[in-house]
């Protein structure tokens, strides 16, 4: 199993898009649960870390931020 390092302020791209259509999320807090904000609608969600890691498509490096 792959362990994905996650840090606050990282942006992640998920396999499944949010209902608003965006699939990029900003990480606010990392623990056994991860708090993220949807970049599309700015709603925040708290997700179980294990489930979140499985649904990550890609972690966007800081340097690729627009
Ligand atoms: Zn959204």
mmCIF file of C-alpha atoms and ligand atoms in Angstrom:
data_model
loop_
_atom_site.group_PDB
_atom_site.id
_atom_site.type_symbol
_atom_site.label_atom_id
_atom_site.label_comp_id
_atom_site.label_asym_id
_atom_site.label_seq_id
_atom_site.Cartn_x
_atom_site.Cartn_y
_atom_site.Cartn_z
ATOM 1 C CA UNK A 1 0.000 0.000 0.000
ATOM 2 C CA UNK A 2 1.230 3.413 -0.937
ATOM 3 C CA UNK A 3 1.507 6.044 1.756
ATOM 4 C CA UNK A 4 0.838 9.530 0.532
ATOM 5 C CA UNK A 5 2.433 12.331 2.529
ATOM 6 C CA UNK A 6 -0.103 15.066 3.164
ATOM 7 C CA UNK A 7 0.549 18.490 4.610
ATOM 8 C CA UNK A 8 -1.619 21.508 5.362
ATOM 9 C CA UNK A 9 -1.739 23.891 2.375
ATOM 10 C CA UNK A 10 -1.103 21.072 -0.110
ATOM 11 C CA UNK A 11 -3.628 20.789 -2.886
ATOM 12 C CA UNK A 12 -4.903 17.410 -3.947
ATOM 13 C CA UNK A 13 -6.751 16.195 -6.977
ATOM 14 C CA UNK A 14 -9.325 13.479 -6.277
ATOM 15 C CA UNK A 15 -10.581 10.762 -8.602
ATOM 16 C CA UNK A 16 -14.187 11.693 -7.923
ATOM 17 C CA UNK A 17 -15.162 15.321 -8.417
ATOM 18 C CA UNK A 18 -17.163 17.229 -5.840
ATOM 19 C CA UNK A 19 -20.826 17.796 -6.795
ATOM 20 C CA UNK A 20 -19.869 21.356 -7.795
ATOM 21 C CA UNK A 21 -17.608 19.963 -10.541
ATOM 22 C CA UNK A 22 -14.189 20.739 -9.057
ATOM 23 C CA UNK A 23 -11.861 17.902 -8.119
ATOM 24 C CA UNK A 24 -9.148 20.030 -6.498
ATOM 25 C CA UNK A 25 -9.137 20.393 -2.727
ATOM 26 C CA UNK A 26 -6.936 22.381 -0.352
ATOM 27 C CA UNK A 27 -5.795 20.621 2.820
ATOM 28 C CA UNK A 28 -6.409 22.517 6.039
ATOM 29 C CA UNK A 29 -5.568 20.005 8.721
ATOM 30 C CA UNK A 30 -4.085 16.517 8.737
ATOM 31 C CA UNK A 31 -4.662 13.896 11.415
ATOM 32 C CA UNK A 32 -6.554 10.606 11.507
ATOM 33 C CA UNK A 33 -9.087 12.718 9.674
ATOM 34 C CA UNK A 34 -8.217 15.316 7.087
ATOM 35 C CA UNK A 35 -10.011 18.624 6.735
ATOM 36 C CA UNK A 36 -10.140 19.955 3.181
ATOM 37 C CA UNK A 37 -11.779 22.816 1.332
ATOM 38 C CA UNK A 38 -13.168 22.379 -2.162
ATOM 39 C CA UNK A 39 -11.497 24.833 -4.525
ATOM 40 C CA UNK A 40 -14.659 25.132 -6.573
ATOM 41 C CA UNK A 41 -17.307 25.993 -4.000
ATOM 42 C CA UNK A 42 -15.130 26.657 -0.897
ATOM 43 C CA UNK A 43 -17.097 24.208 1.227
ATOM 44 C CA UNK A 44 -15.047 22.401 3.813
ATOM 45 C CA UNK A 45 -15.258 18.704 4.568
ATOM 46 C CA UNK A 46 -13.683 16.348 7.058
ATOM 47 C CA UNK A 47 -12.702 13.022 5.561
ATOM 48 C CA UNK A 48 -11.259 9.847 6.984
ATOM 49 C CA UNK A 49 -7.581 9.837 6.055
ATOM 50 C CA UNK A 50 -7.473 6.234 4.799
ATOM 51 C CA UNK A 51 -10.484 6.776 2.545
ATOM 52 C CA UNK A 52 -9.130 10.093 1.341
ATOM 53 C CA UNK A 53 -5.758 8.569 0.405
ATOM 54 C CA UNK A 54 -7.538 5.939 -1.681
ATOM 55 C CA UNK A 55 -9.444 8.591 -3.587
ATOM 56 C CA UNK A 56 -6.451 10.825 -4.327
ATOM 57 C CA UNK A 57 -5.526 10.950 -7.991
ATOM 58 C CA UNK A 58 -2.614 13.322 -7.594
ATOM 59 C CA UNK A 59 -1.005 15.660 -5.082
ATOM 60 C CA UNK A 60 -0.323 19.002 -6.710
ATOM 61 C CA UNK A 61 3.141 20.352 -5.823
ATOM 62 C CA UNK A 62 3.275 23.802 -4.282
ATOM 63 C CA UNK A 63 5.167 25.088 -7.332
ATOM 64 C CA UNK A 64 2.279 24.170 -9.633
ATOM 65 C CA UNK A 65 -0.185 26.358 -7.813
ATOM 66 C CA UNK A 66 -1.849 28.926 -9.993
HETATM 67 ZN ZN1 LIG B 1 -17.226 21.849 -4.415
#
